[in-house]
Coordinates of C-alpha atoms in Angstrom, one line a residue:
M1024 CA 4.7 -1.0 -28.6
K1025 CA 3.0 -3.3 -26.2
R1026 CA -0.6 -2.4 -25.1
I1027 CA 0.5 -2.3 -21.5
N1028 CA 2.6 0.8 -22.3
I1029 CA -0.6 2.7 -23.1
Y1030 CA -1.8 2.4 -19.5
P1031 CA 0.4 5.3 -18.1
K1032 CA -1.1 7.6 -20.7
L1033 CA -4.6 6.6 -19.8
A1034 CA -3.9 7.0 -16.1
R1035 CA -2.3 10.4 -16.6
S1036 CA -5.2 11.6 -18.8
M1037 CA -7.8 10.4 -16.3
L1038 CA -6.0 12.0 -13.4
V1039 CA -5.9 15.3 -15.3
L1040 CA -9.6 15.0 -16.1
L1041 CA -10.5 14.4 -12.5
F1042 CA -8.4 17.3 -11.3
I1043 CA -10.0 19.6 -13.9
M1044 CA -13.5 18.5 -12.7
F1045 CA -12.5 19.0 -9.1
A1046 CA -11.0 22.5 -9.8
A1047 CA -14.0 23.5 -11.9
S1048 CA -16.5 22.5 -9.2
T1049 CA -14.4 24.2 -6.5
A1050 CA -14.2 27.4 -8.5
F1051 CA -17.9 27.4 -9.2
L1052 CA -18.8 26.9 -5.5
I1053 CA -16.4 29.8 -4.5
L1054 CA -17.9 32.1 -7.1
Q1055 CA -21.4 31.1 -6.2
Q1056 CA -20.7 32.1 -2.6
K1057 CA -18.8 35.3 -3.4
F1058 CA -21.3 36.7 -5.8
S1059 CA -24.4 35.3 -4.1
I1060 CA -25.4 33.4 -7.2
P1061 CA -28.8 31.8 -6.6
R1062 CA -28.6 28.0 -5.9
S1063 CA -29.5 25.8 -8.8
A1064 CA -29.1 22.3 -10.1
A1065 CA -25.5 23.3 -11.2
T1066 CA -24.7 24.2 -7.6
S1067 CA -25.8 20.7 -6.4
S1068 CA -23.8 19.0 -9.2
A1069 CA -20.7 21.1 -8.3
A1070 CA -21.1 20.2 -4.6
V1071 CA -21.5 16.5 -5.3
T1072 CA -18.5 16.5 -7.6
F1073 CA -16.4 18.4 -5.1
A1074 CA -17.4 16.0 -2.2
F1075 CA -17.0 12.9 -4.3
L1076 CA -13.5 13.7 -5.8
A1077 CA -11.9 15.3 -2.7
L1078 CA -10.9 12.1 -0.9
P1079 CA -9.6 10.1 -3.9
L1080 CA -7.6 13.1 -5.2
L1081 CA -6.2 13.9 -1.8
S1082 CA -5.0 10.2 -1.5
T1083 CA -3.0 10.5 -4.7
M1084 CA -0.7 13.2 -3.3
Q1085 CA 1.6 10.6 -1.7
Y1086 CA 2.6 9.5 -5.2
I1087 CA 2.9 12.9 -6.8
L1088 CA 4.4 15.5 -4.3
N1089 CA 8.0 15.5 -3.1
I1090 CA 8.7 11.8 -4.0
N1091 CA 12.4 12.6 -4.5
D1092 CA 12.9 14.0 -1.1
A1093 CA 10.8 11.3 0.5
E1094 CA 12.8 8.5 -1.1
A1095 CA 16.1 10.1 -0.2
G1096 CA 15.0 10.4 3.4
N1097 CA 13.6 6.9 3.5
H1098 CA 16.9 5.4 2.3
S1099 CA 19.2 7.8 4.2
L1100 CA 20.8 8.7 0.9
Q1101 CA 24.2 10.5 1.0
D1102 CA 25.7 12.2 -2.0
D1103 CA 28.8 10.4 -3.4
D1104 CA 31.3 12.3 -5.5
D1105 CA 32.9 9.1 -6.8
L1106 CA 29.6 7.7 -8.0
R1107 CA 28.7 11.1 -9.6
E1108 CA 32.0 11.1 -11.5
L1109 CA 31.2 7.5 -12.7
V1110 CA 27.7 8.3 -13.8
A1111 CA 28.3 11.8 -15.2
P1112 CA 29.1 10.7 -18.8
L1113 CA 25.7 8.9 -19.0
L1114 CA 23.9 12.1 -18.0
I1115 CA 25.2 14.4 -20.8
D1116 CA 21.9 14.5 -22.7
I1117 CA 19.7 14.9 -19.5
N1118 CA 19.1 18.6 -19.0
Y1119 CA 17.9 18.5 -15.4
E1120 CA 19.4 18.0 -12.0
V1121 CA 20.2 14.3 -11.1
R1122 CA 21.4 13.6 -7.6
I1123 CA 23.7 10.7 -7.3
G1124 CA 24.2 9.0 -3.9
Q1125 CA 24.7 5.9 -1.8
Y1126 CA 22.5 4.5 0.9
P1127 CA 23.3 2.0 3.7
S1128 CA 22.0 -1.5 2.8
R1129 CA 23.3 -5.0 2.7
D1130 CA 21.2 -5.7 -0.4
L1131 CA 22.7 -5.5 -3.9
N1132 CA 20.4 -2.9 -5.4
A1133 CA 20.0 0.5 -7.0
F1134 CA 17.1 2.7 -7.9
A1135 CA 16.2 5.8 -9.9
I1136 CA 13.4 8.2 -9.3
S1137 CA 12.3 11.5 -10.8
S1138 CA 9.8 14.1 -9.7
V1139 CA 6.4 14.2 -11.3
F1140 CA 6.5 18.0 -11.3
G1141 CA 9.7 19.9 -12.0
N1142 CA 13.0 18.7 -13.2
K1143 CA 14.7 16.8 -10.4
A1144 CA 15.8 13.1 -10.2
L1145 CA 18.0 10.9 -8.1
I1146 CA 19.9 7.6 -8.5
G1147 CA 20.8 5.7 -5.4
F1148 CA 23.2 2.7 -5.0
S1149 CA 23.2 0.4 -2.0
S1150 CA 26.5 0.4 0.0
Q1151 CA 26.7 -3.4 -0.6
L1152 CA 26.5 -2.9 -4.3
V1153 CA 29.2 -0.3 -4.4
E1154 CA 31.5 -2.6 -2.3
T1155 CA 30.8 -5.7 -4.4
A1156 CA 30.4 -4.6 -8.1
S1157 CA 33.3 -3.8 -10.4
R1158 CA 33.5 -0.4 -12.1
E1159 CA 32.1 -1.9 -15.3
E1160 CA 29.2 -3.5 -13.5
L1161 CA 28.4 -0.3 -11.6
L1162 CA 28.5 1.6 -14.9
A1163 CA 26.1 -0.9 -16.4
I1164 CA 23.7 -0.7 -13.5
A1165 CA 23.9 3.1 -13.6
A1166 CA 23.1 3.0 -17.4
H1167 CA 20.1 0.8 -16.5
E1168 CA 18.9 3.4 -14.0
V1169 CA 19.6 6.4 -16.4
T1170 CA 17.5 4.6 -19.0
H1171 CA 14.6 4.6 -16.5
L1172 CA 15.0 8.4 -16.2
R1173 CA 15.2 8.9 -19.9
H1174 CA 12.0 6.9 -20.5
G1175 CA 10.1 8.6 -17.7
D1176 CA 9.4 5.3 -16.0
T1177 CA 9.2 6.8 -12.5
R1178 CA 6.7 9.4 -13.6
N1179 CA 4.6 6.9 -15.4
K1180 CA 4.6 4.5 -12.4
A1181 CA 3.6 7.4 -10.2
H1182 CA 0.7 8.2 -12.5
I1183 CA -0.4 4.6 -12.5
L1184 CA -0.2 4.2 -8.7
A1185 CA -2.0 7.5 -8.1
F1186 CA -4.8 6.6 -10.6
N1187 CA -5.1 3.1 -9.2
H1188 CA -5.3 4.4 -5.6
A1189 CA -7.9 7.0 -6.6
L1190 CA -10.0 4.1 -8.1
K1191 CA -9.7 2.0 -5.0
V1192 CA -10.5 4.6 -2.3
Y1193 CA -14.3 4.1 -2.2
P1194 CA -14.3 0.4 -2.8
W1195 CA -11.7 0.0 0.0
L1196 CA -13.9 2.1 2.4
L1197 CA -17.0 0.0 1.6
S1198 CA -15.0 -3.2 1.9
E1199 CA -13.5 -2.1 5.3
L1200 CA -16.9 -1.0 6.6
S1201 CA -18.5 -4.2 5.5
R1202 CA -15.7 -6.4 6.9
R1203 CA -15.6 -4.7 10.3
G1204 CA -19.4 -4.5 10.5
V1205 CA -19.7 -8.3 9.9
Q1206 CA -16.9 -9.0 12.4
Q1207 CA -18.2 -6.8 15.1
A1208 CA -21.8 -7.8 14.7
S1209 CA -21.5 -11.5 14.2
I1210 CA -20.9 -12.5 17.8
P1211 CA -23.6 -10.3 19.5
I1212 CA -26.1 -11.2 16.8
G1213 CA -25.2 -14.8 17.0
L1214 CA -25.7 -14.8 20.8
L1215 CA -29.1 -13.0 20.5
V1216 CA -30.2 -15.5 17.8
L1217 CA -29.2 -18.4 19.9
A1218 CA -31.0 -17.0 23.0
G1219 CA -34.1 -16.4 20.9
F1220 CA -34.0 -19.8 19.4
I1221 CA -33.7 -21.5 22.8
A1222 CA -36.5 -19.3 24.3
I1223 CA -38.9 -20.0 21.4
A1224 CA -38.1 -23.7 21.4
L1225 CA -38.9 -23.9 25.1
L1226 CA -42.1 -21.9 24.9
N1227 CA -43.5 -22.9 21.5
G1228 CA -41.6 -26.0 20.4
S1229 CA -38.8 -26.7 17.9
T1230 CA -41.0 -26.0 14.8
S1231 CA -41.6 -22.4 15.8
A1232 CA -37.9 -22.0 16.7
F1233 CA -36.7 -23.2 13.3
S1234 CA -39.4 -21.0 11.6
F1235 CA -37.9 -18.1 13.6
L1236 CA -34.4 -19.0 12.3
W1237 CA -35.6 -19.2 8.7
S1238 CA -37.4 -15.8 8.9
L1239 CA -34.3 -14.2 10.5
A1240 CA -32.0 -15.7 7.9
R1241 CA -34.1 -14.3 5.1
G1242 CA -33.9 -10.9 6.6
I1243 CA -30.2 -11.0 7.3
A1244 CA -29.1 -12.7 4.1
P1245 CA -29.4 -9.6 1.8
I1246 CA -27.3 -7.5 4.2
V1247 CA -24.6 -10.2 4.5
L1248 CA -24.6 -10.7 0.7
K1249 CA -24.1 -7.0 0.0
A1250 CA -21.3 -6.9 2.5
G1251 CA -19.7 -9.9 0.9
L1252 CA -20.0 -8.4 -2.6
C1253 CA -18.4 -5.2 -1.4
I1254 CA -15.4 -7.1 0.0
L1255 CA -15.1 -9.4 -3.1
F1256 CA -15.3 -6.4 -5.5
F1257 CA -12.5 -4.6 -3.7
I1258 CA -10.3 -7.8 -3.7
A1259 CA -11.0 -8.3 -7.5
L1260 CA -10.3 -4.6 -8.3
D1261 CA -7.1 -4.6 -6.2
Y1262 CA -5.9 -7.8 -7.9
V1263 CA -6.5 -6.4 -11.5
L1264 CA -4.9 -3.0 -10.9
H1265 CA -1.9 -4.5 -9.1
R1266 CA -1.4 -7.0 -11.8
V1267 CA -1.5 -4.3 -14.5
F1268 CA 1.0 -2.2 -12.6
C1269 CA 3.4 -5.2 -12.2
S1270 CA 3.1 -6.1 -15.9
Y1271 CA 4.0 -2.6 -16.9
S1272 CA 6.9 -2.5 -14.4
R1273 CA 8.4 -5.8 -15.8
E1274 CA 8.1 -4.5 -19.3
R1275 CA 10.0 -1.3 -18.3
E1276 CA 12.8 -3.4 -16.7
F1277 CA 13.4 -5.2 -20.0
A1278 CA 13.6 -1.8 -21.8
A1279 CA 16.0 -0.4 -19.1
D1280 CA 18.2 -3.5 -19.6
A1281 CA 18.3 -2.9 -23.3
G1282 CA 19.1 0.8 -22.8
G1283 CA 21.8 0.0 -20.3
A1284 CA 23.3 -2.5 -22.7
E1285 CA 23.4 0.0 -25.5
M1286 CA 25.2 2.6 -23.3
T1287 CA 27.7 0.1 -22.1
S1288 CA 27.6 -3.5 -23.5
P1289 CA 25.3 -6.5 -23.2
E1290 CA 28.1 -8.4 -21.6
A1291 CA 28.6 -5.7 -18.9
M1292 CA 24.8 -5.7 -18.3
M1293 CA 24.7 -9.5 -17.9
S1294 CA 27.6 -9.4 -15.5
A1295 CA 25.8 -6.8 -13.4
L1296 CA 22.7 -8.9 -13.4
N1297 CA 24.8 -11.9 -12.1
L1298 CA 25.3 -9.9 -8.9
L1299 CA 21.6 -10.2 -8.2
T1300 CA 20.0 -13.2 -6.6
D1301 CA 16.9 -14.7 -8.1
P1302 CA 14.8 -17.3 -6.3
G1303 CA 13.7 -18.9 -9.5
T1304 CA 13.1 -18.5 -13.2
A1305 CA 9.3 -18.3 -12.9
V1306 CA 7.7 -14.9 -12.6
S1307 CA 4.5 -14.2 -10.7
V1308 CA 1.9 -11.8 -12.0
F1309 CA 2.7 -9.7 -8.9
D1310 CA 6.5 -9.5 -9.5
T1311 CA 7.6 -6.0 -10.5
H1312 CA 10.8 -7.3 -12.0
P1313 CA 11.0 -10.1 -14.6
P1314 CA 13.1 -13.2 -13.8
L1315 CA 16.8 -12.8 -14.2
A1316 CA 17.0 -15.8 -16.6
E1317 CA 14.7 -14.1 -19.1
R1318 CA 16.5 -10.8 -18.7
K1319 CA 19.9 -12.5 -19.4
R1320 CA 18.4 -14.4 -22.4
R1321 CA 17.3 -11.2 -24.0
L1322 CA 20.7 -9.6 -23.4
L1323 CA 22.4 -12.6 -24.9
V1324 CA 20.2 -12.3 -28.1
M1325 CA 21.1 -8.6 -28.2
S1326 CA 24.8 -9.5 -27.8
S1327 CA 24.6 -12.0 -30.6
G1328 CA 23.1 -9.4 -32.9
V1329 CA 25.8 -6.9 -32.1
N1330 CA 28.6 -9.4 -32.7
G1331 CA 26.9 -10.5 -35.9
R1332 CA 26.8 -6.9 -37.2
V1333 CA 30.4 -6.4 -36.3
Q1334 CA 31.5 -9.5 -38.2
D1335 CA 29.4 -8.6 -41.2
S1336 CA 31.0 -5.1 -41.4
G1337 CA 34.5 -6.6 -41.1
S1338 CA 34.1 -9.2 -43.9

């Protein structure tokens, strides 16, 4: 197992820990008020924990609650009986409700998503894909999406995104405050400095004016430096977290290709991938899907292995 696959477990564990800390601090504060428990250091700690965790945890809800209904609504998904009949044999070992539908789009695409809480999932196919793909290609794509559900990829991605977002809340706030503060203050301060420089130069000469600028720069520099560090820290944090998420997503696409090929065939999976358009063979660290050329290469290796085993068993 690649190390990147450990990250969802870490994200999930950290989210659980944060929610437990938040719930414990909330319960303590409620009990302290209800039973008139004297204030102590524990009360202060609980209050700080509650206040510090409230905003990050609240921001994670968009990745955890009602994601199935939200995605269905965003894509205008409509149930499709023909697609359900096609996909049904692949869902025999999945013991929860999976909604199958079609959504209007000119893109050749499909997606699968499952709820973080409860047992609900959906698989959506674009209308253009349904019109263009053959039955075998649709089945291979469906198998790819079903593999995502079996592996819990959607839940894992939701945990990663929620944890990443929680980590970024306060750095983002500090970055935005710093950036806006610098932008809004730069022109007024610049005009005041210019006016002061001119006035001092006229009254006391250029030497005094430049001395004034130097003293002012020494006073402002630490503030500007701290603002710049806040902005740079958020940019670096966002870069690292997004890169980790994309790396995990690409790895899961390879696994879904392999699972889809096992349920159908490597040839059917490669034929389905040929429907997609790929701008190039190179992959960016910010691509959530690996390049099609590499996906096809792995399927070709898989196909060669299957054919080799068949020949060995027949000889």
